[in-house]
Tab-separated table of C-alpha atoms and ligand atoms in Angstrom:
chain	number	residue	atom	x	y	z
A	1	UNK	CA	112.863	100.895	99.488
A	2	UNK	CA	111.783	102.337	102.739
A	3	UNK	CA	111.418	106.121	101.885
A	4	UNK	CA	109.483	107.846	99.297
A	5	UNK	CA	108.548	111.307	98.680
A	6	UNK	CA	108.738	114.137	99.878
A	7	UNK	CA	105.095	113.642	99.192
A	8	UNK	CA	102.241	116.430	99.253
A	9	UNK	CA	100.321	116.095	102.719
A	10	UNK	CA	96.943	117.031	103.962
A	11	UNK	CA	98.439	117.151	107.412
A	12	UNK	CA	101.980	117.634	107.266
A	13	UNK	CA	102.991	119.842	104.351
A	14	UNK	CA	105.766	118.234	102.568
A	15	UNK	CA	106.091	114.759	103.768
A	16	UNK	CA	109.168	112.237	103.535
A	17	UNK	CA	107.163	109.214	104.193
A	18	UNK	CA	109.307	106.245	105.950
A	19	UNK	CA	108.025	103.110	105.712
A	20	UNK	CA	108.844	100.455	108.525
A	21	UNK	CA	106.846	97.997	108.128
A	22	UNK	CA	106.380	94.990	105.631
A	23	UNK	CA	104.173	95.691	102.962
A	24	UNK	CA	100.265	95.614	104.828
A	25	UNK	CA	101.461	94.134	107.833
A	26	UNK	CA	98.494	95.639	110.710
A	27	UNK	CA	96.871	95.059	113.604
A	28	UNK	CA	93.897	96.241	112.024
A	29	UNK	CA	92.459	95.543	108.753
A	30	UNK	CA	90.185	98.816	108.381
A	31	UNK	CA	87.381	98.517	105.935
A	32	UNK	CA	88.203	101.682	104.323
A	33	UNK	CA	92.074	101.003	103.734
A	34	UNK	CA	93.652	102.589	100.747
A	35	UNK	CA	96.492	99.768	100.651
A	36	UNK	CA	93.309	96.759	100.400
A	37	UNK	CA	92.997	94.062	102.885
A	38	UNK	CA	95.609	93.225	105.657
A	39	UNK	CA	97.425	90.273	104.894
A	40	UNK	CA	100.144	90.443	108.161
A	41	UNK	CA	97.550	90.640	111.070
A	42	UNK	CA	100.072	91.655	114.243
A	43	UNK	CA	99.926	92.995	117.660
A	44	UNK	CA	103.265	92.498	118.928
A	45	UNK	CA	106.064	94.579	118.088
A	46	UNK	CA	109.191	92.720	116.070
A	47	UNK	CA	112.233	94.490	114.193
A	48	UNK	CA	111.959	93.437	110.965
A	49	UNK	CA	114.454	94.903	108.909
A	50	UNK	CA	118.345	96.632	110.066
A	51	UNK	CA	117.577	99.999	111.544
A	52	UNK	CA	121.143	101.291	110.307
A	53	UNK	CA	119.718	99.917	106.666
A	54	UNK	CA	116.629	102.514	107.101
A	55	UNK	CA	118.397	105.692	108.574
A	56	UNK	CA	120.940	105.523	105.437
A	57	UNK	CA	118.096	105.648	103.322
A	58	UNK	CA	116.649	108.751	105.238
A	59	UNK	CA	119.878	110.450	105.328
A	60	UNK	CA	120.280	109.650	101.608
A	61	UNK	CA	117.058	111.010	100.151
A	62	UNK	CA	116.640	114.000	103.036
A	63	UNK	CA	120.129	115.699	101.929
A	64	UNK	CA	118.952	114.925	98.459
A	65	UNK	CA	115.892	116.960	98.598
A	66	UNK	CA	117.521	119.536	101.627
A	67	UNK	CA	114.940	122.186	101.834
A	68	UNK	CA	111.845	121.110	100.681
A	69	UNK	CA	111.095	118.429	103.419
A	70	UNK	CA	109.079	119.804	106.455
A	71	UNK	CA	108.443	116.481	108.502
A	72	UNK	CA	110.168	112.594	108.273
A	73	UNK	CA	106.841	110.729	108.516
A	74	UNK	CA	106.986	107.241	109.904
A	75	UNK	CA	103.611	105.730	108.346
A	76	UNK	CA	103.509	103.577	105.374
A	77	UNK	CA	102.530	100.491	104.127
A	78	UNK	CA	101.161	99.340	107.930
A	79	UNK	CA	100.835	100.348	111.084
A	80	UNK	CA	104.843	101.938	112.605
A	81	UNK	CA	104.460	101.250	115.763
A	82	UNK	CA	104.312	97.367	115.253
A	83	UNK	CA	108.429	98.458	114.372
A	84	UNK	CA	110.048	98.418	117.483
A	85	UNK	CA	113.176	99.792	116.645
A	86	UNK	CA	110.442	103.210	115.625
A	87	UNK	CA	111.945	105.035	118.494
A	88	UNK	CA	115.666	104.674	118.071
A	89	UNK	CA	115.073	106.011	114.152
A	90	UNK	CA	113.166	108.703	115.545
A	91	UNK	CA	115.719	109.714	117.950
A	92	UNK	CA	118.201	109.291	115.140
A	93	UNK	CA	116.474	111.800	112.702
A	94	UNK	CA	115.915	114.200	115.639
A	95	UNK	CA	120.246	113.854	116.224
A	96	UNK	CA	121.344	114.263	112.814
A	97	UNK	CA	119.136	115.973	110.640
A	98	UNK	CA	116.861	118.842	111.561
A	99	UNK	CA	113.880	118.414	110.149
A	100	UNK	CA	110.817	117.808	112.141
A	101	UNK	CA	109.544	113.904	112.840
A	102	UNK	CA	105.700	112.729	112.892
A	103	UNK	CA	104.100	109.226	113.019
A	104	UNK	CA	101.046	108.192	112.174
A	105	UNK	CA	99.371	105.632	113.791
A	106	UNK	CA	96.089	103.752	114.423
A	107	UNK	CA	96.498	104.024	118.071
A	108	UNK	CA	96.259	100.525	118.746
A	109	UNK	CA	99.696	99.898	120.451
A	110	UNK	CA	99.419	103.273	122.779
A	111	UNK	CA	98.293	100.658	125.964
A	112	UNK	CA	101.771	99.630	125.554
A	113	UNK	CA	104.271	102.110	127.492
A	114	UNK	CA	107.335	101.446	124.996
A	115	UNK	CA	105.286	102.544	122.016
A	116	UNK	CA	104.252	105.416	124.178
A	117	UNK	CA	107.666	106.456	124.803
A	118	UNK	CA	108.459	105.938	121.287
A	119	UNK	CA	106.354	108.416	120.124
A	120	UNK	CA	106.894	110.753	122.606
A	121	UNK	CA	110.015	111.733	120.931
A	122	UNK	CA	108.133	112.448	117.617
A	123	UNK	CA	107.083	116.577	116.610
A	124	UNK	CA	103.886	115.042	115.394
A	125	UNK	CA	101.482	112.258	116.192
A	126	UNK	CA	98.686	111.848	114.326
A	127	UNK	CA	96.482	108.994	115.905
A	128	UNK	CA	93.068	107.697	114.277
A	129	UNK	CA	90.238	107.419	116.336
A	130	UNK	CA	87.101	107.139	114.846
A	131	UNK	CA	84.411	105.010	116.716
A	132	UNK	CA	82.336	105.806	119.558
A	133	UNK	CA	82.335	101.848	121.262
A	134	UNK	CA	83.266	98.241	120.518
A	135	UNK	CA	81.066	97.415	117.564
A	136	UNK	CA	81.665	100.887	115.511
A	137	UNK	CA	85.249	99.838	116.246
A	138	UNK	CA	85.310	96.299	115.495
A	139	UNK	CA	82.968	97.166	112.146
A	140	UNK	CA	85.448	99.741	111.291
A	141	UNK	CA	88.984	98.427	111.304
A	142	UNK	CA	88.242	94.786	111.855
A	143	UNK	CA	91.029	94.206	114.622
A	144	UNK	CA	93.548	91.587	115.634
A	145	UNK	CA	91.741	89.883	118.665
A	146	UNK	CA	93.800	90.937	121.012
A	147	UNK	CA	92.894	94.736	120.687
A	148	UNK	CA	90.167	96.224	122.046
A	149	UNK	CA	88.413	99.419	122.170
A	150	UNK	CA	88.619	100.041	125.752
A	151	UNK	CA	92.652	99.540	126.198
A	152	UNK	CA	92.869	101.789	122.881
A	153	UNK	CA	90.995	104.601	124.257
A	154	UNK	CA	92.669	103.967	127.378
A	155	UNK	CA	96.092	104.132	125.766
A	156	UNK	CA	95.247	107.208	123.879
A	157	UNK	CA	94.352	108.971	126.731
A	158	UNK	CA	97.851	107.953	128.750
A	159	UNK	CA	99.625	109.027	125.762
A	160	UNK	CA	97.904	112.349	125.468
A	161	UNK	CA	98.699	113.394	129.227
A	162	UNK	CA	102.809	113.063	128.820
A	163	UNK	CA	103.021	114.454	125.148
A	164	UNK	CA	103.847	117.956	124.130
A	165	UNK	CA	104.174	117.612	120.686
A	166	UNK	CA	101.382	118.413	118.162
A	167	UNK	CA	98.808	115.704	118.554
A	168	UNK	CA	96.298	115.347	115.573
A	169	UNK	CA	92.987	112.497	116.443
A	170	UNK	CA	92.027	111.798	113.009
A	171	UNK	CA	88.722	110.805	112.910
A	172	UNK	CA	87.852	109.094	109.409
A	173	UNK	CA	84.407	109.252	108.219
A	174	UNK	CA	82.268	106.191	106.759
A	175	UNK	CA	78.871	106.369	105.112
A	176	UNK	CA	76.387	104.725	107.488
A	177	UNK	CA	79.062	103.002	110.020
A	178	UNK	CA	80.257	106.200	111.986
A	179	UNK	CA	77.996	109.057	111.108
A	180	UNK	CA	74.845	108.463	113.360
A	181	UNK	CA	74.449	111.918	114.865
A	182	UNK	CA	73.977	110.414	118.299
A	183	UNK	CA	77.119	108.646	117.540
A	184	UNK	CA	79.261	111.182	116.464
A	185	UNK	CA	77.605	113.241	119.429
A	186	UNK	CA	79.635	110.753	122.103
A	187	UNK	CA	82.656	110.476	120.034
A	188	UNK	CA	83.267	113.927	120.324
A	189	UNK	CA	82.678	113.379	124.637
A	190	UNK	CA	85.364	110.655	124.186
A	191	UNK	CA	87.802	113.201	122.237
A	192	UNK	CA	87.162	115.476	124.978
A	193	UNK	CA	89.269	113.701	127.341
A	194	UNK	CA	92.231	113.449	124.933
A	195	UNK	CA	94.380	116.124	126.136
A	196	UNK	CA	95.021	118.807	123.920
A	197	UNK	CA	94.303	117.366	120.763
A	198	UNK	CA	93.592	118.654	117.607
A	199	UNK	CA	90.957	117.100	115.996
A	200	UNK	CA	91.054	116.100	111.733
A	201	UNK	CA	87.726	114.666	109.772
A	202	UNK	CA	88.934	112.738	107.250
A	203	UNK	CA	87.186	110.692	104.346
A	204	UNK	CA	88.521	107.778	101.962
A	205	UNK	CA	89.820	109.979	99.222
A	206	UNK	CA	91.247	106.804	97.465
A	207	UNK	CA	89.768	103.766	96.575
A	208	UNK	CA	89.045	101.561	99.725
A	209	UNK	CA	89.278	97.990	100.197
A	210	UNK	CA	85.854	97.170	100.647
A	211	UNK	CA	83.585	98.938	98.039
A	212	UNK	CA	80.908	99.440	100.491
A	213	UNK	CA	83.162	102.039	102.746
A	214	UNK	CA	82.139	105.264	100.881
A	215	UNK	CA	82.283	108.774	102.206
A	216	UNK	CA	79.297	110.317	103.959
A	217	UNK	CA	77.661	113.391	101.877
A	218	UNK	CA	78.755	117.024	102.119
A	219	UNK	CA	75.965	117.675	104.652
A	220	UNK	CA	77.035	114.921	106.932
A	221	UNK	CA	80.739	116.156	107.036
A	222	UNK	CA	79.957	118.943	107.862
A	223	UNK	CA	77.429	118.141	110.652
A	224	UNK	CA	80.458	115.963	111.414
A	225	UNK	CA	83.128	118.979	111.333
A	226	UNK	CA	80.828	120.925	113.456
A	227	UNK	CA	79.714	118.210	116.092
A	228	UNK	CA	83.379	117.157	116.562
A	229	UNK	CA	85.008	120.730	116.802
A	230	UNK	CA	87.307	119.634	114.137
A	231	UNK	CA	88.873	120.578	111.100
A	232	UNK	CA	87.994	119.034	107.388
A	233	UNK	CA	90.710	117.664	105.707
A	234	UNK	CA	88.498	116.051	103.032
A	235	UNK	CA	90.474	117.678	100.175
A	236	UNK	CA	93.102	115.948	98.107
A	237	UNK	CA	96.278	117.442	98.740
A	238	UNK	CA	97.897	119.717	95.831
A	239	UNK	CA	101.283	119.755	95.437
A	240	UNK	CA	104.597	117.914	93.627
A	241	UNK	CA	105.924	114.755	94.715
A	242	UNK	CA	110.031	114.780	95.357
A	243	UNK	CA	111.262	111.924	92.709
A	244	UNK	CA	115.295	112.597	93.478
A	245	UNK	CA	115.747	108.946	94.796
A	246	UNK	CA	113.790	106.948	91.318
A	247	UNK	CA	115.487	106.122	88.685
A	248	UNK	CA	112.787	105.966	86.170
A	249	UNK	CA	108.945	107.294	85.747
A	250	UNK	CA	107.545	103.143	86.703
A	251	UNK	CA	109.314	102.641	89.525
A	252	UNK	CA	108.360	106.199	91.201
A	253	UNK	CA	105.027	105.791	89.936
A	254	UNK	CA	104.778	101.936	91.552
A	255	UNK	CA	106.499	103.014	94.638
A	256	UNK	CA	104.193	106.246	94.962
A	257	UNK	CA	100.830	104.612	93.930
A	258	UNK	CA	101.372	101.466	96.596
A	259	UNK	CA	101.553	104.300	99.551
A	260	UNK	CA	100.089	107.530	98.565
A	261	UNK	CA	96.491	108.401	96.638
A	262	UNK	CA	98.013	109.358	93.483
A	263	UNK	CA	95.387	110.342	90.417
A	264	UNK	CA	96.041	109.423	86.748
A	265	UNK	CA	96.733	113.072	86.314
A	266	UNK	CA	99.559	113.122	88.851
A	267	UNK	CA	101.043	110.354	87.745
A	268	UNK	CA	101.162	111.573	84.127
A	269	UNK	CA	103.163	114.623	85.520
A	270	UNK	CA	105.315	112.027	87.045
A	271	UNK	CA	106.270	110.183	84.087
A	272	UNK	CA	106.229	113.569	82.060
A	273	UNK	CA	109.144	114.563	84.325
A	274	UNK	CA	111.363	111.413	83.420
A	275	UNK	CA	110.212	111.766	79.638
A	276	UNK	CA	108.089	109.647	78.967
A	277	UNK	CA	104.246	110.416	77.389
A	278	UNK	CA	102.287	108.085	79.737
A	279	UNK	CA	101.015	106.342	82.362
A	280	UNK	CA	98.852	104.055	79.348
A	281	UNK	CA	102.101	102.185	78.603
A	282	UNK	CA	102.504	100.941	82.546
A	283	UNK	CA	98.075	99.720	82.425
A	284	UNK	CA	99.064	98.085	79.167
A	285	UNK	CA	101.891	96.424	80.833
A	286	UNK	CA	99.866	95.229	83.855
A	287	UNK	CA	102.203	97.136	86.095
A	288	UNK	CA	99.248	99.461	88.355
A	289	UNK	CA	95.706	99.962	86.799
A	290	UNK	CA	93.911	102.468	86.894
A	291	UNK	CA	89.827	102.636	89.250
A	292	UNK	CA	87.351	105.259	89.214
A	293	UNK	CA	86.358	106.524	92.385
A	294	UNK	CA	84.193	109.455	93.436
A	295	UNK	CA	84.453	111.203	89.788
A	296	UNK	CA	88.147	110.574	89.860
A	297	UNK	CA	90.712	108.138	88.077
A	298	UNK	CA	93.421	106.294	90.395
A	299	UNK	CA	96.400	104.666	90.145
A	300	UNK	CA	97.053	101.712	91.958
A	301	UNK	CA	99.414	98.378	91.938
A	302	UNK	CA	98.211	95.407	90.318
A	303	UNK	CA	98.888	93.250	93.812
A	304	UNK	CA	96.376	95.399	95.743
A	305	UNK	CA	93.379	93.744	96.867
A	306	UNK	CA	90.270	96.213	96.714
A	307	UNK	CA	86.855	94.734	96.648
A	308	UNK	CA	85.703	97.596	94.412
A	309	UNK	CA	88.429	96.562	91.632
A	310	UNK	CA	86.912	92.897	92.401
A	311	UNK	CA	83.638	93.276	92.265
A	312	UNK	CA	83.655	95.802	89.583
A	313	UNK	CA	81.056	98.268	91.903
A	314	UNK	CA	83.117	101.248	90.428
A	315	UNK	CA	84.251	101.398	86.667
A	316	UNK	CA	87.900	100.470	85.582
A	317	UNK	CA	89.813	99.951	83.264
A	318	UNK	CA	93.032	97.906	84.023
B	1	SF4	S1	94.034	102.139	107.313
B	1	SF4	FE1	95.950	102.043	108.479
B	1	SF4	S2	95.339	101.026	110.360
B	1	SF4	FE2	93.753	100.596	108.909
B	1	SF4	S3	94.327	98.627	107.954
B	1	SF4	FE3	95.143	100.268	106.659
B	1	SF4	S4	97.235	100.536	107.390
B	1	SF4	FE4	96.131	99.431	109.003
């Protein structure tokens, strides 16, 4: 299945997430990932699945669920851009169906000009870019060795001069790896060059892959909101998830949970919808589990890998 939702989104209202991209395949394997560690590591673009397969999927669930879808978001279970059919299904959506397209991305392919002009035919790019120089970067999202900091920026930048879409630099916030002031203090010099972007503090709001990657505290966001002339998006999102395309409470619950932060409490709405009482019945059956995090129960699939499920750091029950 390649598209799920529409889901609720911090950044782009109601989402129809489109997924590209084998399941964690990355040229980064960020310590704070909600999907756990990456077990593709890539930095070259391939086409791995029928692009014609994935737009009758979009078509499919879009006209099921006309009207309550405000962008097609390319993101996923990896990084899109590593697709490089991305901007032939972009240019698709933006022929035949009129809703609005956005990718996000980790910015790591920009140096390349195809992924550039990819992109460029998107409403929306939302691009992470979170460390001030090499060693926050390489501490941060661990990369494949052939990316570096410098041709990221420098991609960034490129892309940022041709674009005239709505460009969102998402700058995700980790306890004690990117929230120096004096670091945060020349990240914010670096986002200045980034031509008219809008700038989104983020923190892990699900349960990362490496227990150690927590959020700062309130006072640091919002020294970090404040040094970085951004916006917080620290929140979970609110909202209903579109179910039109599942056939049954566990699969739109597994499908949902491997992609999306989804709380016990959502995902007992979820299977209250298709009739059923629980989500107990599907952690019984081994099917997700279910981690504490930050005050908060998650749901998650059993094949994640998440050092804080592992190491048992947070409490769980599974
Ligand atoms: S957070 Fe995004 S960029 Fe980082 S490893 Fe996960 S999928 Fe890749």
């Amino acid at each position: 299945m390649f598209v799920y939702g529409p889901v609720p989104s911090r950044r782009l209202e109601r989402s129809l997430g489109v997924s590209i991209i084998p399941s964690k395949m990355c040229s980064y394997s960020c310590i704070y990932c909600q999907l756990g560690r990456t077990t593709i590591m890539k930095a070259e673009r391939e086409s791995p699945y029928v692009p014609e397969d994935i737009m009758k999927e979009i078509v499919s669930t879009a006209e099921k669920n006309a009207g309550n879808i405000d962008y097609i978001t390319f993101a996923g279970d990896g990084e899109p851009t590593l697709n490089k059919d991305l901007g032939y299904l972009i240019g698709r959506c933006n022929e035949e169906l009129k809703i609005k397209t956005a990718v996000l991305t980790n910015g790591s392919m920009l140096s390349l000009a195809d992924v550039r002009s990819d992109l460029m035919k998107a409403d929306a790019v939302n691009v992470t870019f979170s460390a001030p120089n090499t060693a926050v970067f390489e501490k941060l999202h661990r990369p494949h060795k052939n990316i570096f900091f410098e041709k990221v920026r420098e991609g960034v930048n490129k892309f940022a001069e041709d674009y005239s879409g709505r460009l969102m630099i998402e700058v995700m916030l980790v306890d004690k790896v990117n929230t120096d002031r004096e670091m945060l203090i020349s990240l914010r010099r670096i986002i200045d060059e980034i031509k008219g972007a809008e700038v989104l503090v983020m923190i892990p709001t699900r349960p990362p892959c490496e227990a150690w990657a927590v959020p700062p505290d309130e006072e640091k966001i919002a020294e970090a909101i404040n040094i970085l002339n951004g916006t917080g998006t620290t929140e979970m999102e609110i909202g209903e998830f579109g179910l039109a395309e599942f056939c049954g409470a566990e699969e739109a619950i597994t499908e949902i949970s491997a992609r999306h932060p989804l709380r016990v409490s959502q995902a007992e709405m979820i299977a209250d919808k298709f009739g059923k009482k629980s989500v107990q019945e599907m952690i019984a059956k081994k099917l997700v589990k279910s981690v504490l995090y930050r005050g908060e129960r998650f749901i998650i699939p059993m094949s994640l890998s998440h050092e804080s499920v592992r190491s048992g750091k947070e409490k769980r029950d599974e």
